[in-house]
Amino acid sequence: MTVTGELLKRNRIHADRHPGRASSMVPSLQTVLVTCCDHRVDPAHVLGLRLDEAVVIRNEGGRVTPDVLRTLTTLATVALVENLDLDIEIVVMHHTDCGTSRLARPEHAALAAQIFGVGEDELDAKHLTDPVAAVRADLRTLRSTPLIPADMRLAGLVYDVETGTVDRVE
């Protein structure tokens, strides 16, 4: 069986258990999680998230990039159009041993700058080798973005891929 065949088989099991109705457009935890696309950092497993609990945005490093800000803008626009009553918390979760830390090498500066939507002279502020500092930098980016209301709750987490633990970043 191919991988796709296996995935479709698993979907049939999911569909058999599906309640047969569309869920709300509002995630039940009223949370947007920005995290890494690394296969070791699946928030359904790491945080125990279930279907319908959070909007999950995944990218390289789980970073708040111009693309993430555009996605947040789109989500906010849909919420306005649909007149949804929201009290959203945005959670940024990075992890140890992230592949993007390898982009901190000088020979990869141009590529890293392109991926993160910054100039090469701004890469140090991304803290590619320090997930705690990177989370703090991304929270500062969110806080300074006009799109994000000043009273919106923001939180930062770091997942340790060796121990399986998640710590809050203050």
Short mmCIF file of C-alpha atoms in Angstrom, two decimals:
data_model
loop_
_atom_site.label_atom_id
_atom_site.label_comp_id
_atom_site.label_asym_id
_atom_site.label_seq_id
_atom_site.Cartn_x
_atom_site.Cartn_y
_atom_site.Cartn_z
CA MET A 1 0.00 0.00 0.00
CA THR A 2 1.24 3.49 -0.81
CA VAL A 3 1.50 6.23 1.79
CA THR A 4 -1.49 7.93 0.18
CA GLY A 5 -3.44 4.68 0.40
CA GLU A 6 -2.60 4.42 4.09
CA LEU A 7 -3.69 8.02 4.68
CA LEU A 8 -7.00 7.42 2.91
CA LYS A 9 -7.56 4.29 4.99
CA ARG A 10 -6.99 6.33 8.14
CA ASN A 11 -9.38 8.98 6.87
CA ARG A 12 -12.13 6.39 6.48
CA ILE A 13 -11.70 5.54 10.17
CA HIS A 14 -11.89 9.26 11.00
CA ALA A 15 -14.98 9.71 8.81
CA ASP A 16 -16.71 6.78 10.49
CA ARG A 17 -16.32 8.58 13.84
CA HIS A 18 -17.16 12.04 12.49
CA PRO A 19 -20.30 13.55 14.05
CA GLY A 20 -21.81 14.25 10.61
CA ARG A 21 -22.07 17.99 11.03
CA ALA A 22 -19.88 20.96 10.32
CA SER A 23 -18.26 22.41 13.41
CA SER A 24 -18.17 26.09 14.28
CA MET A 25 -15.81 28.42 12.44
CA VAL A 26 -14.62 29.50 15.89
CA PRO A 27 -12.12 27.10 17.45
CA SER A 28 -13.38 25.93 20.84
CA LEU A 29 -10.23 27.08 22.66
CA GLN A 30 -10.34 30.39 20.77
CA THR A 31 -6.66 29.95 20.02
CA VAL A 32 -4.38 30.50 17.06
CA LEU A 33 -1.15 28.53 17.35
CA VAL A 34 1.89 29.45 15.27
CA THR A 35 4.41 26.62 15.27
CA CYS A 36 7.03 24.82 13.23
CA CYS A 37 6.26 22.42 10.40
CA ASP A 38 8.82 19.95 11.81
CA HIS A 39 7.28 16.48 11.95
CA ARG A 40 8.44 16.11 15.58
CA VAL A 41 6.32 19.09 16.65
CA ASP A 42 2.76 18.09 15.80
CA PRO A 43 0.58 20.14 18.17
CA ALA A 44 -2.09 17.44 18.24
CA HIS A 45 0.43 15.23 19.99
CA VAL A 46 2.68 17.74 21.77
CA LEU A 47 -0.20 19.79 23.23
CA GLY A 48 -3.03 17.26 23.00
CA LEU A 49 -5.00 19.47 20.62
CA ARG A 50 -8.10 17.92 19.19
CA LEU A 51 -9.96 18.72 16.00
CA ASP A 52 -11.85 22.04 16.28
CA GLU A 53 -9.84 23.38 19.24
CA ALA A 54 -7.37 25.76 17.55
CA VAL A 55 -6.33 27.28 14.28
CA VAL A 56 -2.81 25.99 13.62
CA ILE A 57 -0.41 27.89 11.38
CA ARG A 58 2.77 25.96 10.62
CA ASN A 59 5.86 27.13 8.78
CA GLU A 60 9.64 26.93 8.86
CA GLY A 61 10.64 27.49 12.47
CA GLY A 62 7.15 28.51 13.56
CA ARG A 63 8.19 32.08 12.97
CA VAL A 64 6.01 35.17 12.75
CA THR A 65 6.78 36.12 9.16
CA PRO A 66 5.01 38.44 6.71
CA ASP A 67 3.14 35.35 5.47
CA VAL A 68 1.89 34.57 9.00
CA LEU A 69 0.79 38.17 9.43
CA ARG A 70 -1.13 37.94 6.14
CA THR A 71 -2.79 34.74 7.34
CA LEU A 72 -3.78 36.41 10.61
CA THR A 73 -5.19 39.33 8.61
CA THR A 74 -7.26 36.92 6.51
CA LEU A 75 -8.57 35.15 9.61
CA ALA A 76 -9.48 38.49 11.20
CA THR A 77 -11.26 39.57 8.01
CA VAL A 78 -13.31 36.36 7.88
CA ALA A 79 -14.23 36.86 11.54
CA LEU A 80 -15.43 40.40 10.77
CA VAL A 81 -17.38 39.34 7.67
CA GLU A 82 -19.03 36.51 9.60
CA ASN A 83 -19.60 38.76 12.64
CA LEU A 84 -17.96 36.18 14.92
CA ASP A 85 -17.69 36.89 18.63
CA LEU A 86 -14.06 36.13 19.43
CA ASP A 87 -11.67 36.30 22.35
CA ILE A 88 -8.61 34.84 20.65
CA GLU A 89 -5.23 34.08 22.19
CA ILE A 90 -2.26 33.76 19.87
CA VAL A 91 0.33 31.21 20.99
CA VAL A 92 3.78 31.03 19.42
CA MET A 93 5.55 27.71 19.98
CA HIS A 94 9.12 27.05 18.89
CA HIS A 95 11.23 23.99 19.69
CA THR A 96 14.74 22.81 20.40
CA ASP A 97 16.90 21.35 17.63
CA CYS A 98 15.01 23.26 14.94
CA GLY A 99 16.27 22.81 11.41
CA THR A 100 16.15 26.57 10.86
CA SER A 101 18.98 26.95 13.38
CA ARG A 102 21.25 25.57 10.63
CA LEU A 103 20.44 28.68 8.60
CA ALA A 104 22.28 30.86 11.14
CA ARG A 105 25.55 30.09 9.34
CA PRO A 106 26.89 33.07 7.33
CA GLU A 107 26.83 31.10 4.06
CA HIS A 108 23.04 30.72 4.42
CA ALA A 109 22.26 34.34 5.33
CA ALA A 110 20.64 35.27 2.00
CA LEU A 111 18.37 32.22 2.07
CA ALA A 112 17.44 32.75 5.73
CA ALA A 113 16.62 36.40 5.11
CA GLN A 114 14.36 35.42 2.22
CA ILE A 115 12.57 32.72 4.25
CA PHE A 116 11.92 35.02 7.21
CA GLY A 117 11.08 38.10 5.16
CA VAL A 118 13.82 40.31 6.60
CA GLY A 119 17.08 41.83 5.43
CA GLU A 120 20.32 39.97 6.05
CA ASP A 121 21.28 42.69 8.54
CA GLU A 122 18.15 41.80 10.58
CA LEU A 123 18.83 38.07 10.93
CA ASP A 124 20.55 38.35 14.32
CA ALA A 125 17.27 39.69 15.75
CA LYS A 126 15.57 36.43 14.68
CA HIS A 127 17.71 34.42 17.18
CA LEU A 128 17.78 31.34 14.96
CA THR A 129 19.83 29.28 17.43
CA ASP A 130 17.94 30.20 20.62
CA PRO A 131 14.26 29.14 20.71
CA VAL A 132 13.46 31.12 23.88
CA ALA A 133 14.88 34.35 22.46
CA ALA A 134 13.18 33.57 19.12
CA VAL A 135 9.77 33.23 20.81
CA ARG A 136 10.31 36.55 22.60
CA ALA A 137 11.27 38.21 19.30
CA ASP A 138 8.16 36.86 17.58
CA LEU A 139 5.93 37.99 20.44
CA ARG A 140 7.46 41.48 20.12
CA THR A 141 6.72 41.37 16.39
CA LEU A 142 3.09 40.49 17.06
CA ARG A 143 2.77 43.14 19.76
CA SER A 144 4.15 45.82 17.43
CA THR A 145 1.88 44.90 14.52
CA PRO A 146 -1.08 47.27 14.08
CA LEU A 147 -3.25 44.28 13.11
CA ILE A 148 -2.96 42.82 16.61
CA PRO A 149 -5.10 44.66 19.18
CA ALA A 150 -3.08 45.86 22.17
CA ASP A 151 -5.28 43.86 24.56
CA MET A 152 -5.02 40.56 22.66
CA ARG A 153 -3.55 37.74 24.73
CA LEU A 154 -0.23 36.47 23.45
CA ALA A 155 1.73 33.54 24.84
CA GLY A 156 5.02 31.87 24.05
CA LEU A 157 6.06 28.25 24.45
CA VAL A 158 9.16 26.17 23.74
CA TYR A 159 8.93 22.43 23.15
CA ASP A 160 11.95 20.29 24.01
CA VAL A 161 12.13 17.53 21.38
CA GLU A 162 14.35 15.37 23.60
CA THR A 163 12.18 15.38 26.74
CA GLY A 164 8.73 16.03 25.26
CA THR A 165 8.10 18.91 27.68
CA VAL A 166 6.75 22.35 26.88
CA ASP A 167 7.77 25.40 28.89
CA ARG A 168 6.15 28.81 28.91
CA VAL A 169 8.32 31.72 27.81
CA GLU A 170 7.88 34.77 29.99
#
